[in-house]
């Protein structure tokens, strides 16, 4: 399995992030800063609703060119540096650190999603050692994302966020004979999952969602409607198809399984 990282341009910073970034002399006021969530399911990107960050992870901002910067974990940036993503091979061009908790409430552009601009919200279970430490939320197809979405919507005040940052508008993207066209809510109900703390059931639901989606799923949204998930997974990444025409511009790919030392 290979991760694909998306480029989600920040269109609005939270107050705390804004202050931190404005005070950094290496970042021009006109710079493009992209958050780079890593996904194994590029075919689900039409249904992105939010971007999750871990409040307890410190992220870095890395300089890609005179105008562009990526935001990710140090570990992800180190991997990128050895895969030709940054100007100098093997050099991690970090310009600053920023706390995950300070990013919450920012807004990014999710180009493939029907919800063009999406809010950055917290997820405690994000692992620093996987992907880029940023996760794009697809509550229609990811049980973890659905459970977290419901939790945050129910307890917005507890999580110190605005309830309307949490998008509960769930778009059918993939249909399966077994669990209908929004597999994650169906499985969350079936396994009686009531919060993100139900780890064991969530793991089971995730595995079932991966398998069912991959082997029996058919696209019901976007340019690959009618095609199988297996077909769409490849098509969405090929430069010759309409969605993948974005590939050069909006996606960057790298194998996060590779660790460089
Ligand atoms: C969007 C998406 C849509 C995802 C879906 C899954 C599903 P896994 O399976 O455990 O290896 N992810 C990425 N990075 C992290 C991280 N650092 N910590 C926690 N979760 C992370 O995990 C791969 C998936 O976990 C990734 O693919 C990402 O969410 C999230 F419909 O991206 B995915 C049935 C799953 N469906």
Short mmCIF file of C-alpha atoms and ligand atoms in Angstrom, two decimals:
data_model
loop_
_atom_site.label_atom_id
_atom_site.label_comp_id
_atom_site.label_asym_id
_atom_site.label_seq_id
_atom_site.Cartn_x
_atom_site.Cartn_y
_atom_site.Cartn_z
CA UNK A 1 0.00 0.00 0.00
CA UNK A 2 1.32 3.40 -0.89
CA UNK A 3 0.28 6.65 0.65
CA UNK A 4 -0.51 9.63 -1.46
CA UNK A 5 -0.15 13.04 0.14
CA UNK A 6 -2.56 15.78 -0.81
CA UNK A 7 -1.73 19.44 -1.04
CA UNK A 8 -4.37 21.36 0.89
CA UNK A 9 -3.63 25.06 0.73
CA UNK A 10 -4.33 27.00 3.90
CA UNK A 11 -6.96 29.64 3.09
CA UNK A 12 -7.43 30.91 6.65
CA UNK A 13 -5.28 30.51 9.77
CA UNK A 14 -6.52 30.21 13.30
CA UNK A 15 -5.59 33.27 15.39
CA UNK A 16 -2.69 31.52 17.15
CA UNK A 17 -1.24 30.10 13.92
CA UNK A 18 -1.59 33.46 12.20
CA UNK A 19 0.45 35.17 14.93
CA UNK A 20 3.18 32.53 14.85
CA UNK A 21 3.50 32.58 11.06
CA UNK A 22 3.38 36.34 10.70
CA UNK A 23 6.28 36.67 13.13
CA UNK A 24 8.47 34.34 11.01
CA UNK A 25 10.70 36.33 8.66
CA UNK A 26 11.36 33.38 6.33
CA UNK A 27 7.73 33.18 5.27
CA UNK A 28 6.46 36.01 3.03
CA UNK A 29 2.93 37.24 3.59
CA UNK A 30 2.07 36.04 0.08
CA UNK A 31 3.47 32.49 0.55
CA UNK A 32 1.35 29.41 -0.15
CA UNK A 33 1.40 27.03 2.79
CA UNK A 34 -0.04 23.56 2.18
CA UNK A 35 -1.11 21.01 4.79
CA UNK A 36 -0.27 17.54 3.42
CA UNK A 37 -2.59 14.80 4.75
CA UNK A 38 -1.52 11.27 3.72
CA UNK A 39 -4.14 8.79 2.52
CA UNK A 40 -4.34 5.20 1.34
CA UNK A 41 -7.75 5.93 -0.21
CA UNK A 42 -7.34 8.62 -2.88
CA UNK A 43 -10.57 7.43 -4.54
CA UNK A 44 -12.55 8.71 -1.53
CA UNK A 45 -11.27 12.30 -1.71
CA UNK A 46 -14.55 13.66 -3.13
CA UNK A 47 -16.00 13.22 0.36
CA UNK A 48 -13.38 15.00 2.50
CA UNK A 49 -15.16 16.96 5.20
CA UNK A 50 -12.41 18.11 7.60
CA UNK A 51 -8.70 17.87 8.21
CA UNK A 52 -7.53 16.24 11.44
CA UNK A 53 -4.40 17.26 13.35
CA UNK A 54 -3.10 15.93 16.62
CA UNK A 55 -3.17 18.62 19.34
CA UNK A 56 -0.11 17.04 20.96
CA UNK A 57 2.15 16.79 17.88
CA UNK A 58 4.53 19.62 16.97
CA UNK A 59 4.55 19.98 13.19
CA UNK A 60 7.13 21.69 10.98
CA UNK A 61 6.79 24.07 8.06
CA UNK A 62 9.21 23.27 5.22
CA UNK A 63 10.28 25.42 2.29
CA UNK A 64 9.66 23.85 -1.12
CA UNK A 65 10.31 26.90 -3.31
CA UNK A 66 10.38 30.70 -3.04
CA UNK A 67 6.57 30.68 -2.91
CA UNK A 68 5.53 27.27 -1.50
CA UNK A 69 5.79 25.59 1.89
CA UNK A 70 4.55 22.22 3.23
CA UNK A 71 3.31 21.56 6.74
CA UNK A 72 3.91 17.99 8.06
CA UNK A 73 5.73 16.10 10.82
CA UNK A 74 9.55 16.24 10.95
CA UNK A 75 9.62 12.52 10.22
CA UNK A 76 7.55 12.93 7.06
CA UNK A 77 9.70 15.86 5.94
CA UNK A 78 12.82 13.78 6.43
CA UNK A 79 11.37 11.09 4.17
CA UNK A 80 10.37 13.73 1.61
CA UNK A 81 13.90 15.15 1.62
CA UNK A 82 15.25 11.81 0.39
CA UNK A 83 12.63 11.50 -2.32
CA UNK A 84 13.24 14.65 -4.30
CA UNK A 85 10.36 16.68 -2.86
CA UNK A 86 12.55 19.53 -1.56
CA UNK A 87 15.11 21.57 -3.54
CA UNK A 88 18.23 19.88 -2.14
CA UNK A 89 18.39 16.09 -1.85
CA UNK A 90 18.68 14.98 1.78
CA UNK A 91 18.27 18.48 3.21
CA UNK A 92 15.20 19.20 5.36
CA UNK A 93 14.39 22.89 4.76
CA UNK A 94 12.57 23.61 8.01
CA UNK A 95 11.59 27.22 8.67
CA UNK A 96 9.58 26.84 11.87
CA UNK A 97 7.73 24.59 14.31
CA UNK A 98 4.04 24.91 15.00
CA UNK A 99 1.91 23.15 17.61
CA UNK A 100 -0.97 21.01 16.39
CA UNK A 101 -3.22 22.59 19.00
CA UNK A 102 -2.52 26.03 17.46
CA UNK A 103 -3.65 24.87 13.99
CA UNK A 104 -7.19 23.98 15.07
CA UNK A 105 -9.82 26.25 13.53
CA UNK A 106 -7.72 27.00 10.44
CA UNK A 107 -9.28 26.31 7.06
CA UNK A 108 -7.78 24.54 4.03
CA UNK A 109 -8.83 24.10 0.41
CA UNK A 110 -9.64 20.49 -0.48
CA UNK A 111 -9.65 20.62 -4.26
CA UNK A 112 -11.28 17.29 -5.01
CA UNK A 113 -13.92 17.54 -2.31
CA UNK A 114 -17.49 18.71 -2.78
CA UNK A 115 -16.83 20.75 0.40
CA UNK A 116 -14.18 23.03 -1.11
CA UNK A 117 -12.97 24.66 2.11
CA UNK A 118 -12.74 22.49 5.20
CA UNK A 119 -11.85 23.18 8.84
CA UNK A 120 -8.90 21.78 10.76
CA UNK A 121 -10.14 19.90 13.84
CA UNK A 122 -8.48 17.68 16.51
CA UNK A 123 -7.97 13.89 16.59
CA UNK A 124 -6.02 12.49 19.55
CA UNK A 125 -5.35 9.08 18.02
CA UNK A 126 -3.15 10.37 15.18
CA UNK A 127 0.25 8.66 15.24
CA UNK A 128 3.36 10.75 14.73
CA UNK A 129 5.08 7.75 13.11
CA UNK A 130 2.63 7.26 10.25
CA UNK A 131 2.10 9.20 7.04
CA UNK A 132 2.51 12.93 7.56
CA UNK A 133 0.73 13.14 10.93
CA UNK A 134 -2.18 14.86 9.18
CA UNK A 135 -5.35 12.98 8.27
CA UNK A 136 -8.09 13.99 5.87
CA UNK A 137 -11.52 13.06 7.20
CA UNK A 138 -13.83 10.96 5.02
CA UNK A 139 -16.72 10.00 7.33
CA UNK A 140 -18.62 8.13 4.58
CA UNK A 141 -15.88 5.51 4.21
CA UNK A 142 -13.65 5.62 7.29
CA UNK A 143 -15.22 4.39 10.56
CA UNK A 144 -12.54 6.23 12.60
CA UNK A 145 -13.36 9.49 10.85
CA UNK A 146 -17.11 8.99 11.27
CA UNK A 147 -16.80 8.18 14.99
CA UNK A 148 -14.55 11.22 15.59
CA UNK A 149 -16.86 13.49 13.59
CA UNK A 150 -19.88 12.51 15.70
CA UNK A 151 -17.87 12.85 18.93
CA UNK A 152 -16.62 16.35 18.07
CA UNK A 153 -20.05 17.47 16.90
CA UNK A 154 -21.65 16.23 20.13
CA UNK A 155 -18.97 17.60 22.46
CA UNK A 156 -17.69 20.66 20.62
CA UNK A 157 -17.38 22.71 23.82
CA UNK A 158 -15.41 19.97 25.58
CA UNK A 159 -12.97 19.87 22.66
CA UNK A 160 -12.83 23.70 22.63
CA UNK A 161 -13.99 23.99 19.03
CA UNK A 162 -16.97 25.59 17.29
CA UNK A 163 -19.65 23.04 16.44
CA UNK A 164 -20.04 24.40 12.91
CA UNK A 165 -16.38 23.61 12.12
CA UNK A 166 -17.37 19.94 12.14
CA UNK A 167 -18.93 18.92 8.81
CA UNK A 168 -21.59 16.24 9.28
CA UNK A 169 -22.74 16.32 5.66
CA UNK A 170 -21.96 12.78 4.54
CA UNK A 171 -21.58 12.21 0.82
CA UNK A 172 -22.05 8.75 -0.73
CA UNK A 173 -18.93 8.01 -2.81
CA UNK A 174 -18.75 4.21 -2.94
CA UNK A 175 -21.59 1.68 -2.99
CA UNK A 176 -21.19 -1.87 -1.68
CA UNK A 177 -23.77 -4.69 -1.87
CA UNK A 178 -23.22 -5.51 1.81
CA UNK A 179 -23.25 -2.11 3.55
CA UNK A 180 -24.84 0.37 1.14
CA UNK A 181 -23.33 3.67 -0.02
CA UNK A 182 -22.08 5.07 3.28
CA UNK A 183 -20.18 2.09 4.66
CA UNK A 184 -18.64 3.85 7.69
CA UNK A 185 -21.89 4.99 9.40
CA UNK A 186 -23.41 1.56 8.64
CA UNK A 187 -20.51 -0.31 10.25
CA UNK A 188 -20.31 2.06 13.23
CA UNK A 189 -23.97 1.25 13.94
CA UNK A 190 -23.53 -2.49 13.27
CA UNK A 191 -20.57 -2.77 15.69
CA UNK A 192 -22.38 -0.55 18.26
CA UNK A 193 -19.49 1.92 18.33
CA UNK A 194 -20.41 4.89 20.53
CA UNK A 195 -17.14 6.85 20.63
CA UNK A 196 -13.56 6.91 19.30
CA UNK A 197 -12.60 5.07 22.51
CA UNK A 198 -14.15 1.82 21.20
CA UNK A 199 -10.80 0.89 19.70
CA UNK A 200 -11.29 -2.83 19.23
CA UNK A 201 -14.59 -2.48 17.36
CA UNK A 202 -13.22 0.42 15.32
CA UNK A 203 -10.28 -1.71 14.20
CA UNK A 204 -12.65 -4.47 13.14
CA UNK A 205 -14.90 -1.99 11.34
CA UNK A 206 -11.91 -0.43 9.58
CA UNK A 207 -10.66 -3.77 8.30
CA UNK A 208 -14.11 -4.73 7.05
CA UNK A 209 -14.52 -1.32 5.38
CA UNK A 210 -11.15 -1.65 3.61
CA UNK A 211 -11.91 -5.18 2.37
CA UNK A 212 -15.52 -4.62 1.35
CA UNK A 213 -14.74 -1.32 -0.33
CA UNK A 214 -11.74 -2.71 -2.16
CA UNK A 215 -13.26 -5.98 -3.39
CA UNK A 216 -16.95 -5.08 -3.84
CA UNK A 217 -17.07 -1.27 -3.98
CA UNK A 218 -18.31 0.69 -7.00
CA UNK A 219 -17.90 4.44 -7.43
CA UNK A 220 -21.15 6.45 -7.21
CA UNK A 221 -19.61 9.94 -7.30
CA UNK A 222 -17.16 11.74 -9.56
CA UNK A 223 -15.67 11.06 -12.99
CA UNK A 224 -15.22 7.32 -12.29
CA UNK A 225 -18.87 6.66 -11.42
CA UNK A 226 -19.75 3.07 -12.31
CA UNK A 227 -16.16 1.85 -12.10
CA UNK A 228 -14.89 -0.42 -9.35
CA UNK A 229 -12.84 0.97 -6.45
CA UNK A 230 -9.83 -0.98 -7.72
CA UNK A 231 -10.10 0.71 -11.12
CA UNK A 232 -10.71 4.16 -9.62
CA UNK A 233 -7.74 3.85 -7.23
CA UNK A 234 -5.38 3.59 -10.19
CA UNK A 235 -7.21 6.04 -12.45
CA UNK A 236 -7.27 8.81 -9.89
CA UNK A 237 -3.48 8.70 -9.80
CA UNK A 238 -2.78 8.59 -13.53
CA UNK A 239 -1.84 11.82 -15.27
CA UNK A 240 -3.89 10.93 -18.37
CA UNK A 241 -7.30 10.99 -16.65
CA UNK A 242 -9.24 14.11 -15.79
CA UNK A 243 -8.83 13.94 -12.00
CA UNK A 244 -5.24 12.92 -12.22
CA UNK A 245 -4.56 15.92 -14.42
CA UNK A 246 -4.34 17.54 -11.00
CA UNK A 247 -1.62 15.12 -10.06
CA UNK A 248 1.40 17.25 -10.83
CA UNK A 249 -0.11 20.34 -9.41
CA UNK A 250 -1.98 19.23 -6.35
CA UNK A 251 -0.63 15.90 -5.21
CA UNK A 252 2.77 14.70 -4.28
CA UNK A 253 3.47 11.04 -3.78
CA UNK A 254 6.04 9.26 -1.74
CA UNK A 255 6.39 5.93 -0.04
CA UNK A 256 6.16 6.54 3.67
CA UNK A 257 7.15 2.95 4.36
CA UNK A 258 10.68 3.93 3.48
CA UNK A 259 12.62 5.23 6.48
CA UNK A 260 15.89 7.05 5.86
CA UNK A 261 18.54 7.15 8.51
C1 LIG B 1 -8.53 8.97 3.99
C2 LIG B 1 -9.31 7.74 4.18
C3 LIG B 1 -10.57 7.44 3.70
C4 LIG B 1 -8.61 6.79 4.93
C5 LIG B 1 -11.12 6.20 4.00
C6 LIG B 1 -9.13 5.54 5.27
C7 LIG B 1 -10.41 5.24 4.79
P1 LIG B 1 -4.04 2.30 8.44
O1 LIG B 1 -5.12 1.64 7.69
O2 LIG B 1 -4.18 2.18 9.91
O3 LIG B 1 -2.66 1.99 7.93
N1 LIG B 1 -4.04 7.99 8.69
C8 LIG B 1 -3.04 8.50 7.94
N2 LIG B 1 -2.01 8.90 8.70
C9 LIG B 1 -2.37 8.61 9.98
C10 LIG B 1 -1.73 8.81 11.24
N3 LIG B 1 -0.53 9.40 11.33
N4 LIG B 1 -2.38 8.41 12.35
C11 LIG B 1 -3.61 7.85 12.28
N5 LIG B 1 -4.26 7.66 11.12
C12 LIG B 1 -3.66 8.03 9.98
O4 LIG B 1 -4.21 3.86 8.19
C13 LIG B 1 -4.31 4.47 6.96
C14 LIG B 1 -5.37 5.50 7.05
O5 LIG B 1 -5.36 6.09 8.36
C15 LIG B 1 -5.19 6.62 6.06
O6 LIG B 1 -6.12 6.54 4.94
C16 LIG B 1 -5.67 7.82 6.84
O7 LIG B 1 -7.08 7.82 6.62
C17 LIG B 1 -5.37 7.49 8.27
F1 LIG B 1 -12.32 5.90 3.55
O8 LIG B 1 -7.21 8.61 4.41
B1 LIG B 1 -7.23 7.39 5.26
C18 LIG B 1 -11.48 1.89 5.98
C19 LIG B 1 -10.55 3.09 5.95
N6 LIG B 1 -11.04 4.04 5.03
#
